[in-house]
Amino acid sequence: EIEQRRALLGDSLLYDVLLQCGNIREADLMYPPLDSVGLNRLLEAITTSSYDTLKKDCLIYYLLKWYMDGRELRFQQDRCISPQFAKLADAYWCLDSGNNVAYAVSLLSDCRLNTDYASKILQAIASAPNTDPYPSYHPLIVKYIRTAKPLLTEPQDLDTYIIALASSNADSLFDAWQFQRTFSEEDPTRTRLLKKLLQWCVTRAFDFFFSKPIFFLLIPNHYFVQQNHVQTPSVISSLFPSLHSKKASYTLTPLLLHLKTHPTQPLPNSFPHQLSVLPSFKTSLALDSFKQGTTQTLSNCIENSWLRLSEQGLPFPPLLKLA
């Protein structure tokens, strides 16, 4: 289990980082110990490390948590470990093990705790096998950054945060837009984050459209008749909530019929005209790629979308809220 988590975290756990910072060499070979001899070797390395007594006790406290019988609490009392240091060790253990990551994020919101190792913490949250009670790790990343307020300096951390902002809930895309605007127009970071956000929007669009054939297969055949007419437009409206007019519903009928009868075949070149009736930002961005008949044109679509929307005089932030 520990080795699996280490592999997910780039071959380095938070505990590995802590050991290395104490001048303990080959930390990944010492932890986890495979037997009593290995445990004694690890304890000896901790004892002779460059850390002070408190940090050494916290490293041992972390190890005792693996017994899951509360013995670390007795050790905390015996060694007089301050509550904030015990909380930090608890949070690191949860993140390394992938257990109760939401609890770890709550612990890290304590203003008394340091905000070191933000990149590794974000990586641990994003790779957590379970994020209960949250539906995904995105709200946890947003909560961690907004409460713990770590300093984000690495490009990957900023990318992770803006995608987490956009994905947290239905109304959070505007927050992501506002975040990239906190950087100056001359800063290349702003350009990179904008492209990252656009790429996320386009990916969502493809996920939206290419997931629909699965649902079309569940629609009874009597809803589809010859000459590409749908007997019950309300079926389309339920699949495409953004459609409110009967005309738009019937315009999309050829596309729906194709997906119903040929769910595994690529879309013909004529279907982008049907897709264009969807009044949403997703379709506006995805249209160019659909015309090419492949998802491999995403990067070109991203490069051209902002220019195309600007030339049409469309306000960008309101469109984002439709994505």
PDB file of C-alpha atoms in Angstrom:
ATOM      1  CA  GLU A   1       0.000   0.000   0.000  1.00  0.00           C
ATOM      2  CA  ILE A   2       2.765   2.457   0.901  1.00  0.00           C
ATOM      3  CA  GLU A   3       4.726   1.629  -2.230  1.00  0.00           C
ATOM      4  CA  GLN A   4       1.630   2.117  -4.379  1.00  0.00           C
ATOM      5  CA  ARG A   5       1.041   5.561  -2.894  1.00  0.00           C
ATOM      6  CA  ARG A   6       4.723   6.428  -3.365  1.00  0.00           C
ATOM      7  CA  ALA A   7       4.451   5.537  -7.060  1.00  0.00           C
ATOM      8  CA  LEU A   8       1.394   7.795  -7.426  1.00  0.00           C
ATOM      9  CA  LEU A   9       3.242  10.663  -5.752  1.00  0.00           C
ATOM     10  CA  GLY A  10       6.225  10.661  -8.067  1.00  0.00           C
ATOM     11  CA  ASP A  11       8.242   8.119  -6.036  1.00  0.00           C
ATOM     12  CA  SER A  12       8.371  10.437  -3.039  1.00  0.00           C
ATOM     13  CA  LEU A  13       6.017  10.587  -0.055  1.00  0.00           C
ATOM     14  CA  LEU A  14       5.760  13.512   2.289  1.00  0.00           C
ATOM     15  CA  TYR A  15       7.503  11.344   4.874  1.00  0.00           C
ATOM     16  CA  ASP A  16      10.352  10.744   2.430  1.00  0.00           C
ATOM     17  CA  VAL A  17      10.735  14.509   2.035  1.00  0.00           C
ATOM     18  CA  LEU A  18      10.805  14.986   5.803  1.00  0.00           C
ATOM     19  CA  LEU A  19      13.474  12.318   6.230  1.00  0.00           C
ATOM     20  CA  GLN A  20      15.608  13.829   3.481  1.00  0.00           C
ATOM     21  CA  CYS A  21      15.336  17.285   5.036  1.00  0.00           C
ATOM     22  CA  GLY A  22      16.842  15.775   8.187  1.00  0.00           C
ATOM     23  CA  ASN A  23      19.865  14.587   6.186  1.00  0.00           C
ATOM     24  CA  ILE A  24      18.705  10.979   6.222  1.00  0.00           C
ATOM     25  CA  ARG A  25      20.017   9.340   3.088  1.00  0.00           C
ATOM     26  CA  GLU A  26      18.166   6.673   1.097  1.00  0.00           C
ATOM     27  CA  ALA A  27      14.920   7.482   2.854  1.00  0.00           C
ATOM     28  CA  ASP A  28      12.887   5.502   0.318  1.00  0.00           C
ATOM     29  CA  LEU A  29      14.928   2.388   1.151  1.00  0.00           C
ATOM     30  CA  MET A  30      14.436   2.779   4.904  1.00  0.00           C
ATOM     31  CA  TYR A  31      10.719   3.488   4.800  1.00  0.00           C
ATOM     32  CA  PRO A  32       8.638   1.430   5.038  1.00  0.00           C
ATOM     33  CA  PRO A  33      10.714  -1.004   7.124  1.00  0.00           C
ATOM     34  CA  LEU A  34      10.151  -4.612   6.158  1.00  0.00           C
ATOM     35  CA  ASP A  35      11.030  -6.164   9.522  1.00  0.00           C
ATOM     36  CA  SER A  36      12.182  -5.344  13.053  1.00  0.00           C
ATOM     37  CA  VAL A  37      15.766  -4.905  11.871  1.00  0.00           C
ATOM     38  CA  GLY A  38      14.638  -2.372   9.288  1.00  0.00           C
ATOM     39  CA  LEU A  39      12.531  -0.580  11.900  1.00  0.00           C
ATOM     40  CA  ASN A  40      15.466  -0.286  14.267  1.00  0.00           C
ATOM     41  CA  ARG A  41      17.603   1.032  11.420  1.00  0.00           C
ATOM     42  CA  LEU A  42      14.990   3.695  10.610  1.00  0.00           C
ATOM     43  CA  LEU A  43      14.632   4.715  14.258  1.00  0.00           C
ATOM     44  CA  GLU A  44      18.406   4.996  14.559  1.00  0.00           C
ATOM     45  CA  ALA A  45      18.539   7.202  11.478  1.00  0.00           C
ATOM     46  CA  ILE A  46      15.846   9.457  12.939  1.00  0.00           C
ATOM     47  CA  THR A  47      17.657   9.653  16.267  1.00  0.00           C
ATOM     48  CA  THR A  48      20.928  10.687  14.627  1.00  0.00           C
ATOM     49  CA  SER A  49      19.358  13.081  12.134  1.00  0.00           C
ATOM     50  CA  SER A  50      19.906  16.846  12.121  1.00  0.00           C
ATOM     51  CA  TYR A  51      16.433  17.532  13.507  1.00  0.00           C
ATOM     52  CA  ASP A  52      15.731  18.813  16.996  1.00  0.00           C
ATOM     53  CA  THR A  53      14.041  16.598  19.590  1.00  0.00           C
ATOM     54  CA  LEU A  54      10.507  17.780  18.777  1.00  0.00           C
ATOM     55  CA  LYS A  55      10.774  17.003  15.068  1.00  0.00           C
ATOM     56  CA  LYS A  56      12.316  13.619  15.798  1.00  0.00           C
ATOM     57  CA  ASP A  57       9.387  12.802  18.077  1.00  0.00           C
ATOM     58  CA  CYS A  58       6.947  13.874  15.353  1.00  0.00           C
ATOM     59  CA  LEU A  59       8.591  11.495  12.872  1.00  0.00           C
ATOM     60  CA  ILE A  60       8.181   8.647  15.359  1.00  0.00           C
ATOM     61  CA  TYR A  61       4.603   9.755  16.101  1.00  0.00           C
ATOM     62  CA  TYR A  62       3.896   9.410  12.366  1.00  0.00           C
ATOM     63  CA  LEU A  63       5.219   5.839  12.354  1.00  0.00           C
ATOM     64  CA  LEU A  64       3.088   4.863  15.356  1.00  0.00           C
ATOM     65  CA  LYS A  65      -0.071   5.895  13.523  1.00  0.00           C
ATOM     66  CA  TRP A  66       0.290   2.858  11.269  1.00  0.00           C
ATOM     67  CA  TYR A  67      -0.671   0.618  14.221  1.00  0.00           C
ATOM     68  CA  MET A  68      -4.095   2.314  14.210  1.00  0.00           C
ATOM     69  CA  ASP A  69      -4.691   1.510  17.869  1.00  0.00           C
ATOM     70  CA  GLY A  70      -4.153   4.941  19.417  1.00  0.00           C
ATOM     71  CA  ARG A  71      -0.645   4.338  20.717  1.00  0.00           C
ATOM     72  CA  GLU A  72       0.542   7.515  19.027  1.00  0.00           C
ATOM     73  CA  LEU A  73      -1.686   9.481  21.423  1.00  0.00           C
ATOM     74  CA  ARG A  74       0.052   7.964  24.415  1.00  0.00           C
ATOM     75  CA  PHE A  75       3.392   8.769  22.802  1.00  0.00           C
ATOM     76  CA  GLN A  76       2.236  12.365  22.272  1.00  0.00           C
ATOM     77  CA  GLN A  77       1.404  12.723  25.943  1.00  0.00           C
ATOM     78  CA  ASP A  78       4.612  11.085  27.125  1.00  0.00           C
ATOM     79  CA  ARG A  79       6.792  13.268  24.892  1.00  0.00           C
ATOM     80  CA  CYS A  80       4.689  16.449  25.379  1.00  0.00           C
ATOM     81  CA  ILE A  81       4.209  16.995  21.653  1.00  0.00           C
ATOM     82  CA  SER A  82       2.211  20.186  21.067  1.00  0.00           C
ATOM     83  CA  PRO A  83      -1.244  19.690  19.484  1.00  0.00           C
ATOM     84  CA  GLN A  84      -0.394  21.665  16.340  1.00  0.00           C
ATOM     85  CA  PHE A  85       2.627  19.473  15.609  1.00  0.00           C
ATOM     86  CA  ALA A  86       0.591  16.327  16.181  1.00  0.00           C
ATOM     87  CA  LYS A  87      -2.055  17.702  13.801  1.00  0.00           C
ATOM     88  CA  LEU A  88       0.552  18.324  11.140  1.00  0.00           C
ATOM     89  CA  ALA A  89       1.841  14.747  11.494  1.00  0.00           C
ATOM     90  CA  ASP A  90      -1.748  13.464  11.310  1.00  0.00           C
ATOM     91  CA  ALA A  91      -2.348  15.453   8.117  1.00  0.00           C
ATOM     92  CA  TYR A  92       0.850  14.197   6.476  1.00  0.00           C
ATOM     93  CA  TRP A  93       0.016  10.614   7.405  1.00  0.00           C
ATOM     94  CA  CYS A  94      -3.493  10.895   5.909  1.00  0.00           C
ATOM     95  CA  LEU A  95      -2.108  12.383   2.704  1.00  0.00           C
ATOM     96  CA  ASP A  96       0.634   9.765   2.369  1.00  0.00           C
ATOM     97  CA  SER A  97      -1.721   6.865   3.064  1.00  0.00           C
ATOM     98  CA  GLY A  98      -4.619   8.280   1.038  1.00  0.00           C
ATOM     99  CA  ASN A  99      -6.957   7.770   3.999  1.00  0.00           C
ATOM    100  CA  ASN A 100      -9.394  10.506   5.028  1.00  0.00           C
ATOM    101  CA  VAL A 101      -7.813  13.174   2.853  1.00  0.00           C
ATOM    102  CA  ALA A 102     -10.688  15.567   3.564  1.00  0.00           C
ATOM    103  CA  TYR A 103      -9.763  15.409   7.254  1.00  0.00           C
ATOM    104  CA  ALA A 104      -6.142  16.168   6.378  1.00  0.00           C
ATOM    105  CA  VAL A 105      -7.208  19.283   4.457  1.00  0.00           C
ATOM    106  CA  SER A 106      -9.246  20.418   7.466  1.00  0.00           C
ATOM    107  CA  LEU A 107      -6.207  19.970   9.714  1.00  0.00           C
ATOM    108  CA  LEU A 108      -3.988  21.967   7.372  1.00  0.00           C
ATOM    109  CA  SER A 109      -6.359  24.919   7.588  1.00  0.00           C
ATOM    110  CA  ASP A 110      -5.047  25.560  11.108  1.00  0.00           C
ATOM    111  CA  CYS A 111      -3.143  28.851  10.898  1.00  0.00           C
ATOM    112  CA  ARG A 112      -0.595  27.555  13.412  1.00  0.00           C
ATOM    113  CA  LEU A 113       0.699  24.960  10.953  1.00  0.00           C
ATOM    114  CA  ASN A 114       3.393  25.690   8.399  1.00  0.00           C
ATOM    115  CA  THR A 115       2.521  25.732   4.706  1.00  0.00           C
ATOM    116  CA  ASP A 116       5.591  23.929   3.368  1.00  0.00           C
ATOM    117  CA  TYR A 117       5.537  21.271   0.645  1.00  0.00           C
ATOM    118  CA  ALA A 118       2.494  22.683  -1.155  1.00  0.00           C
ATOM    119  CA  SER A 119       3.345  20.895  -4.420  1.00  0.00           C
ATOM    120  CA  LYS A 120       3.528  17.510  -2.743  1.00  0.00           C
ATOM    121  CA  ILE A 121       0.328  18.142  -0.798  1.00  0.00           C
ATOM    122  CA  LEU A 122      -1.551  19.089  -3.973  1.00  0.00           C
ATOM    123  CA  GLN A 123      -0.220  15.956  -5.630  1.00  0.00           C
ATOM    124  CA  ALA A 124      -1.371  13.842  -2.691  1.00  0.00           C
ATOM    125  CA  ILE A 125      -4.861  15.353  -2.729  1.00  0.00           C
ATOM    126  CA  ALA A 126      -5.229  14.902  -6.493  1.00  0.00           C
ATOM    127  CA  SER A 127      -4.196  11.236  -6.325  1.00  0.00           C
ATOM    128  CA  ALA A 128      -6.327  10.330  -3.296  1.00  0.00           C
ATOM    129  CA  PRO A 129      -8.335   7.134  -3.848  1.00  0.00           C
ATOM    130  CA  ASN A 130     -11.213   8.452  -1.753  1.00  0.00           C
ATOM    131  CA  THR A 131     -12.354  12.047  -1.275  1.00  0.00           C
ATOM    132  CA  ASP A 132     -15.488  11.480   0.829  1.00  0.00           C
ATOM    133  CA  PRO A 133     -17.617  13.412   1.580  1.00  0.00           C
ATOM    134  CA  TYR A 134     -16.624  15.414  -1.518  1.00  0.00           C
ATOM    135  CA  PRO A 135     -17.525  14.071  -5.002  1.00  0.00           C
ATOM    136  CA  SER A 136     -13.994  14.694  -6.311  1.00  0.00           C
ATOM    137  CA  TYR A 137     -10.645  16.095  -5.267  1.00  0.00           C
ATOM    138  CA  HIS A 138     -11.224  19.494  -6.912  1.00  0.00           C
ATOM    139  CA  PRO A 139     -13.180  21.063  -4.006  1.00  0.00           C
ATOM    140  CA  LEU A 140     -10.522  19.775  -1.605  1.00  0.00           C
ATOM    141  CA  ILE A 141      -7.749  21.513  -3.546  1.00  0.00           C
ATOM    142  CA  VAL A 142      -9.720  24.758  -3.543  1.00  0.00           C
ATOM    143  CA  LYS A 143     -10.405  24.432   0.181  1.00  0.00           C
ATOM    144  CA  TYR A 144      -6.758  23.718   0.954  1.00  0.00           C
ATOM    145  CA  ILE A 145      -5.446  26.707  -0.995  1.00  0.00           C
ATOM    146  CA  ARG A 146      -8.091  29.108   0.295  1.00  0.00           C
ATOM    147  CA  THR A 147      -7.730  28.108   3.950  1.00  0.00           C
ATOM    148  CA  ALA A 148      -4.083  27.135   4.355  1.00  0.00           C
ATOM    149  CA  LYS A 149      -2.981  29.812   1.867  1.00  0.00           C
ATOM    150  CA  PRO A 150       0.253  28.141   0.718  1.00  0.00           C
ATOM    151  CA  LEU A 151       2.548  30.015  -1.627  1.00  0.00           C
ATOM    152  CA  LEU A 152       2.056  28.665  -5.148  1.00  0.00           C
ATOM    153  CA  THR A 153       5.180  29.203  -7.221  1.00  0.00           C
ATOM    154  CA  GLU A 154       5.381  26.140  -9.453  1.00  0.00           C
ATOM    155  CA  PRO A 155       3.571  26.306 -12.828  1.00  0.00           C
ATOM    156  CA  GLN A 156       2.063  22.865 -12.265  1.00  0.00           C
ATOM    157  CA  ASP A 157       0.553  23.987  -8.942  1.00  0.00           C
ATOM    158  CA  LEU A 158      -1.060  27.008 -10.570  1.00  0.00           C
ATOM    159  CA  ASP A 159      -2.430  24.820 -13.358  1.00  0.00           C
ATOM    160  CA  THR A 160      -3.826  22.386 -10.817  1.00  0.00           C
ATOM    161  CA  TYR A 161      -5.500  25.181  -8.897  1.00  0.00           C
ATOM    162  CA  ILE A 162      -7.197  26.857 -11.859  1.00  0.00           C
ATOM    163  CA  ILE A 163      -8.634  23.536 -13.075  1.00  0.00           C
ATOM    164  CA  ALA A 164      -9.799  22.759  -9.543  1.00  0.00           C
ATOM    165  CA  LEU A 165     -11.484  26.164  -9.407  1.00  0.00           C
ATOM    166  CA  ALA A 166     -13.276  25.538 -12.686  1.00  0.00           C
ATOM    167  CA  SER A 167     -14.346  22.015 -11.708  1.00  0.00           C
ATOM    168  CA  SER A 168     -15.466  22.579  -8.120  1.00  0.00           C
ATOM    169  CA  ASN A 169     -19.124  23.349  -8.853  1.00  0.00           C
ATOM    170  CA  ALA A 170     -21.418  24.714 -11.523  1.00  0.00           C
ATOM    171  CA  ASP A 171     -20.825  28.341 -10.591  1.00  0.00           C
ATOM    172  CA  SER A 172     -17.070  28.270 -10.029  1.00  0.00           C
ATOM    173  CA  LEU A 173     -15.860  28.807 -13.593  1.00  0.00           C
ATOM    174  CA  PHE A 174     -16.029  32.543 -13.119  1.00  0.00           C
ATOM    175  CA  ASP A 175     -13.688  32.180 -10.118  1.00  0.00           C
ATOM    176  CA  ALA A 176     -11.164  30.454 -12.383  1.00  0.00           C
ATOM    177  CA  TRP A 177     -11.494  33.264 -14.898  1.00  0.00           C
ATOM    178  CA  GLN A 178     -10.919  35.860 -12.197  1.00  0.00           C
ATOM    179  CA  PHE A 179      -7.884  33.969 -10.872  1.00  0.00           C
ATOM    180  CA  GLN A 180      -5.989  34.112 -14.176  1.00  0.00           C
ATOM    181  CA  ARG A 181      -6.747  37.829 -14.338  1.00  0.00           C
ATOM    182  CA  THR A 182      -4.796  38.378 -11.106  1.00  0.00           C
ATOM    183  CA  PHE A 183      -1.647  38.077 -13.226  1.00  0.00           C
ATOM    184  CA  SER A 184      -0.538  40.967 -15.403  1.00  0.00           C
ATOM    185  CA  GLU A 185      -1.112  40.841 -19.156  1.00  0.00           C
ATOM    186  CA  GLU A 186       2.652  40.772 -19.736  1.00  0.00           C
ATOM    187  CA  ASP A 187       3.109  37.771 -17.452  1.00  0.00           C
ATOM    188  CA  PRO A 188       3.395  34.530 -19.482  1.00  0.00           C
ATOM    189  CA  THR A 189       1.700  32.771 -16.573  1.00  0.00           C
ATOM    190  CA  ARG A 190      -1.573  34.471 -17.456  1.00  0.00           C
ATOM    191  CA  THR A 191      -1.381  33.270 -21.049  1.00  0.00           C
ATOM    192  CA  ARG A 192      -0.601  29.741 -19.936  1.00  0.00           C
ATOM    193  CA  LEU A 193      -3.458  29.675 -17.425  1.00  0.00           C
ATOM    194  CA  LEU A 194      -5.891  31.040 -20.003  1.00  0.00           C
ATOM    195  CA  LYS A 195      -4.942  28.311 -22.461  1.00  0.00           C
ATOM    196  CA  LYS A 196      -5.259  25.746 -19.679  1.00  0.00           C
ATOM    197  CA  LEU A 197      -8.745  27.005 -18.896  1.00  0.00           C
ATOM    198  CA  LEU A 198      -9.782  26.975 -22.550  1.00  0.00           C
ATOM    199  CA  GLN A 199      -8.437  23.459 -22.949  1.00  0.00           C
ATOM    200  CA  TRP A 200     -10.500  22.379 -19.961  1.00  0.00           C
ATOM    201  CA  CYS A 201     -13.624  23.916 -21.510  1.00  0.00           C
ATOM    202  CA  VAL A 202     -13.047  22.181 -24.845  1.00  0.00           C
ATOM    203  CA  THR A 203     -12.392  18.859 -23.154  1.00  0.00           C
ATOM    204  CA  ARG A 204     -15.637  19.239 -21.254  1.00  0.00           C
ATOM    205  CA  ALA A 205     -17.388  19.863 -24.558  1.00  0.00           C
ATOM    206  CA  PHE A 206     -16.080  16.651 -26.079  1.00  0.00           C
ATOM    207  CA  ASP A 207     -16.951  14.724 -22.945  1.00  0.00           C
ATOM    208  CA  PHE A 208     -20.454  16.154 -23.224  1.00  0.00           C
ATOM    209  CA  PHE A 209     -21.041  15.175 -26.841  1.00  0.00           C
ATOM    210  CA  PHE A 210     -19.267  11.837 -26.987  1.00  0.00           C
ATOM    211  CA  SER A 211     -20.977  10.589 -23.847  1.00  0.00           C
ATOM    212  CA  LYS A 212     -24.411  11.084 -25.407  1.00  0.00           C
ATOM    213  CA  PRO A 213     -24.395   8.014 -27.717  1.00  0.00           C
ATOM    214  CA  ILE A 214     -24.528   5.825 -24.622  1.00  0.00           C
ATOM    215  CA  PHE A 215     -27.780   7.480 -23.615  1.00  0.00           C
ATOM    216  CA  PHE A 216     -29.148   7.454 -27.155  1.00  0.00           C
ATOM    217  CA  LEU A 217     -28.907   3.662 -27.174  1.00  0.00           C
ATOM    218  CA  LEU A 218     -31.321   3.652 -24.228  1.00  0.00           C
ATOM    219  CA  ILE A 219     -33.959   5.711 -26.063  1.00  0.00           C
ATOM    220  CA  PRO A 220     -36.718   3.441 -27.448  1.00  0.00           C
ATOM    221  CA  ASN A 221     -36.697   3.152 -31.206  1.00  0.00           C
ATOM    222  CA  HIS A 222     -40.300   4.397 -31.546  1.00  0.00           C
ATOM    223  CA  TYR A 223     -39.062   7.907 -30.741  1.00  0.00           C
ATOM    224  CA  PHE A 224     -37.179   7.857 -34.043  1.00  0.00           C
ATOM    225  CA  VAL A 225     -39.036   7.659 -37.373  1.00  0.00           C
ATOM    226  CA  GLN A 226     -38.041   7.932 -41.022  1.00  0.00           C
ATOM    227  CA  GLN A 227     -37.092  11.195 -42.716  1.00  0.00           C
ATOM    228  CA  ASN A 228     -35.219  12.281 -39.611  1.00  0.00           C
ATOM    229  CA  HIS A 229     -38.137  13.466 -37.500  1.00  0.00           C
ATOM    230  CA  VAL A 230     -38.471  12.904 -33.778  1.00  0.00           C
ATOM    231  CA  GLN A 231     -41.950  12.245 -32.477  1.00  0.00           C
ATOM    232  CA  THR A 232     -41.248  13.655 -29.006  1.00  0.00           C
ATOM    233  CA  PRO A 233     -38.933  16.709 -28.987  1.00  0.00           C
ATOM    234  CA  SER A 234     -39.071  16.684 -25.177  1.00  0.00           C
ATOM    235  CA  VAL A 235     -36.715  13.687 -25.312  1.00  0.00           C
ATOM    236  CA  ILE A 236     -34.100  15.882 -26.997  1.00  0.00           C
ATOM    237  CA  SER A 237     -34.728  18.696 -24.544  1.00  0.00           C
ATOM    238  CA  SER A 238     -34.039  16.343 -21.660  1.00  0.00           C
ATOM    239  CA  LEU A 239     -30.732  15.332 -23.231  1.00  0.00           C
ATOM    240  CA  PHE A 240     -29.828  18.907 -24.203  1.00  0.00           C
ATOM    241  CA  PRO A 241     -31.173  21.193 -21.435  1.00  0.00           C
ATOM    242  CA  SER A 242     -29.907  24.289 -23.257  1.00  0.00           C
ATOM    243  CA  LEU A 243     -32.444  23.747 -26.053  1.00  0.00           C
ATOM    244  CA  HIS A 244     -35.705  25.562 -25.523  1.00  0.00           C
ATOM    245  CA  SER A 245     -37.233  25.785 -29.005  1.00  0.00           C
ATOM    246  CA  LYS A 246     -38.904  23.073 -31.060  1.00  0.00           C
ATOM    247  CA  LYS A 247     -37.040  24.335 -34.135  1.00  0.00           C
ATOM    248  CA  ALA A 248     -33.696  23.752 -32.489  1.00  0.00           C
ATOM    249  CA  SER A 249     -34.799  20.294 -31.397  1.00  0.00           C
ATOM    250  CA  TYR A 250     -35.764  19.285 -34.923  1.00  0.00           C
ATOM    251  CA  THR A 251     -32.545  20.749 -36.325  1.00  0.00           C
ATOM    252  CA  LEU A 252     -30.559  18.375 -34.150  1.00  0.00           C
ATOM    253  CA  THR A 253     -32.628  15.355 -35.133  1.00  0.00           C
ATOM    254  CA  PRO A 254     -30.256  14.122 -37.926  1.00  0.00           C
ATOM    255  CA  LEU A 255     -27.379  14.178 -35.475  1.00  0.00           C
ATOM    256  CA  LEU A 256     -29.358  12.247 -32.870  1.00  0.00           C
ATOM    257  CA  LEU A 257     -30.529   9.727 -35.423  1.00  0.00           C
ATOM    258  CA  HIS A 258     -26.946   9.117 -36.569  1.00  0.00           C
ATOM    259  CA  LEU A 259     -25.787   8.593 -33.008  1.00  0.00           C
ATOM    260  CA  LYS A 260     -28.692   6.261 -32.379  1.00  0.00           C
ATOM    261  CA  THR A 261     -28.096   4.095 -35.453  1.00  0.00           C
ATOM    262  CA  HIS A 262     -24.282   4.376 -35.770  1.00  0.00           C
ATOM    263  CA  PRO A 263     -22.944   5.046 -32.266  1.00  0.00           C
ATOM    264  CA  THR A 264     -19.413   3.895 -33.030  1.00  0.00           C
ATOM    265  CA  GLN A 265     -18.918   5.643 -36.376  1.00  0.00           C
ATOM    266  CA  PRO A 266     -17.273   9.084 -36.767  1.00  0.00           C
ATOM    267  CA  LEU A 267     -19.539  12.060 -37.338  1.00  0.00           C
ATOM    268  CA  PRO A 268     -20.074  13.069 -40.999  1.00  0.00           C
ATOM    269  CA  ASN A 269     -18.875  16.526 -42.030  1.00  0.00           C
ATOM    270  CA  SER A 270     -22.440  17.828 -42.265  1.00  0.00           C
ATOM    271  CA  PHE A 271     -23.175  17.542 -38.571  1.00  0.00           C
ATOM    272  CA  PRO A 272     -21.330  20.661 -37.358  1.00  0.00           C
ATOM    273  CA  HIS A 273     -24.235  22.609 -38.866  1.00  0.00           C
ATOM    274  CA  GLN A 274     -26.587  20.833 -36.492  1.00  0.00           C
ATOM    275  CA  LEU A 275     -24.217  21.348 -33.590  1.00  0.00           C
ATOM    276  CA  SER A 276     -24.101  25.080 -34.251  1.00  0.00           C
ATOM    277  CA  VAL A 277     -27.652  25.529 -32.952  1.00  0.00           C
ATOM    278  CA  LEU A 278     -26.522  24.799 -29.410  1.00  0.00           C
ATOM    279  CA  PRO A 279     -26.253  28.237 -27.787  1.00  0.00           C
ATOM    280  CA  SER A 280     -23.403  27.409 -25.460  1.00  0.00           C
ATOM    281  CA  PHE A 281     -19.725  28.156 -25.092  1.00  0.00           C
ATOM    282  CA  LYS A 282     -18.897  24.449 -25.319  1.00  0.00           C
ATOM    283  CA  THR A 283     -20.234  24.146 -28.852  1.00  0.00           C
ATOM    284  CA  SER A 284     -18.598  27.378 -29.948  1.00  0.00           C
ATOM    285  CA  LEU A 285     -15.206  26.042 -28.924  1.00  0.00           C
ATOM    286  CA  ALA A 286     -15.729  22.465 -30.061  1.00  0.00           C
ATOM    287  CA  LEU A 287     -17.155  23.289 -33.492  1.00  0.00           C
ATOM    288  CA  ASP A 288     -13.795  23.678 -35.237  1.00  0.00           C
ATOM    289  CA  SER A 289     -12.642  20.301 -34.000  1.00  0.00           C
ATOM    290  CA  PHE A 290     -15.851  18.610 -35.074  1.00  0.00           C
ATOM    291  CA  LYS A 291     -15.424  20.021 -38.576  1.00  0.00           C
ATOM    292  CA  GLN A 292     -12.029  18.337 -38.719  1.00  0.00           C
ATOM    293  CA  GLY A 293     -13.651  15.054 -37.681  1.00  0.00           C
ATOM    294  CA  THR A 294     -11.089  14.393 -34.945  1.00  0.00           C
ATOM    295  CA  THR A 295     -10.323  15.344 -31.358  1.00  0.00           C
ATOM    296  CA  GLN A 296      -6.660  15.774 -32.278  1.00  0.00           C
ATOM    297  CA  THR A 297      -7.315  19.354 -33.381  1.00  0.00           C
ATOM    298  CA  LEU A 298      -7.953  20.479 -29.808  1.00  0.00           C
ATOM    299  CA  SER A 299      -4.764  22.485 -29.596  1.00  0.00           C
ATOM    300  CA  ASN A 300      -5.563  24.381 -32.808  1.00  0.00           C
ATOM    301  CA  CYS A 301      -9.096  24.945 -31.594  1.00  0.00           C
ATOM    302  CA  ILE A 302      -7.775  26.403 -28.354  1.00  0.00           C
ATOM    303  CA  GLU A 303      -5.431  28.765 -30.199  1.00  0.00           C
ATOM    304  CA  ASN A 304      -8.180  30.068 -32.486  1.00  0.00           C
ATOM    305  CA  SER A 305     -11.222  30.136 -30.193  1.00  0.00           C
ATOM    306  CA  TRP A 306     -10.439  33.294 -28.236  1.00  0.00           C
ATOM    307  CA  LEU A 307      -9.603  35.203 -31.446  1.00  0.00           C
ATOM    308  CA  ARG A 308     -12.767  34.012 -33.169  1.00  0.00           C
ATOM    309  CA  LEU A 309     -14.977  34.937 -30.210  1.00  0.00           C
ATOM    310  CA  SER A 310     -13.290  38.328 -29.896  1.00  0.00           C
ATOM    311  CA  GLU A 311     -13.830  39.101 -33.574  1.00  0.00           C
ATOM    312  CA  GLN A 312     -17.531  38.387 -33.087  1.00  0.00           C
ATOM    313  CA  GLY A 313     -17.630  40.834 -30.170  1.00  0.00           C
ATOM    314  CA  LEU A 314     -18.801  38.185 -27.751  1.00  0.00           C
ATOM    315  CA  PRO A 315     -18.212  38.893 -24.043  1.00  0.00           C
ATOM    316  CA  PHE A 316     -15.953  36.140 -22.768  1.00  0.00           C
ATOM    317  CA  PRO A 317     -16.762  35.783 -19.025  1.00  0.00           C
ATOM    318  CA  PRO A 318     -20.562  35.409 -19.532  1.00  0.00           C
ATOM    319  CA  LEU A 319     -19.913  32.711 -22.100  1.00  0.00           C
ATOM    320  CA  LEU A 320     -17.721  30.903 -19.627  1.00  0.00           C
ATOM    321  CA  LYS A 321     -20.621  30.644 -17.213  1.00  0.00           C
ATOM    322  CA  LEU A 322     -22.570  28.732 -19.864  1.00  0.00           C
ATOM    323  CA  ALA A 323     -19.857  26.055 -20.157  1.00  0.00           C
TER     324      ALA A 323
END
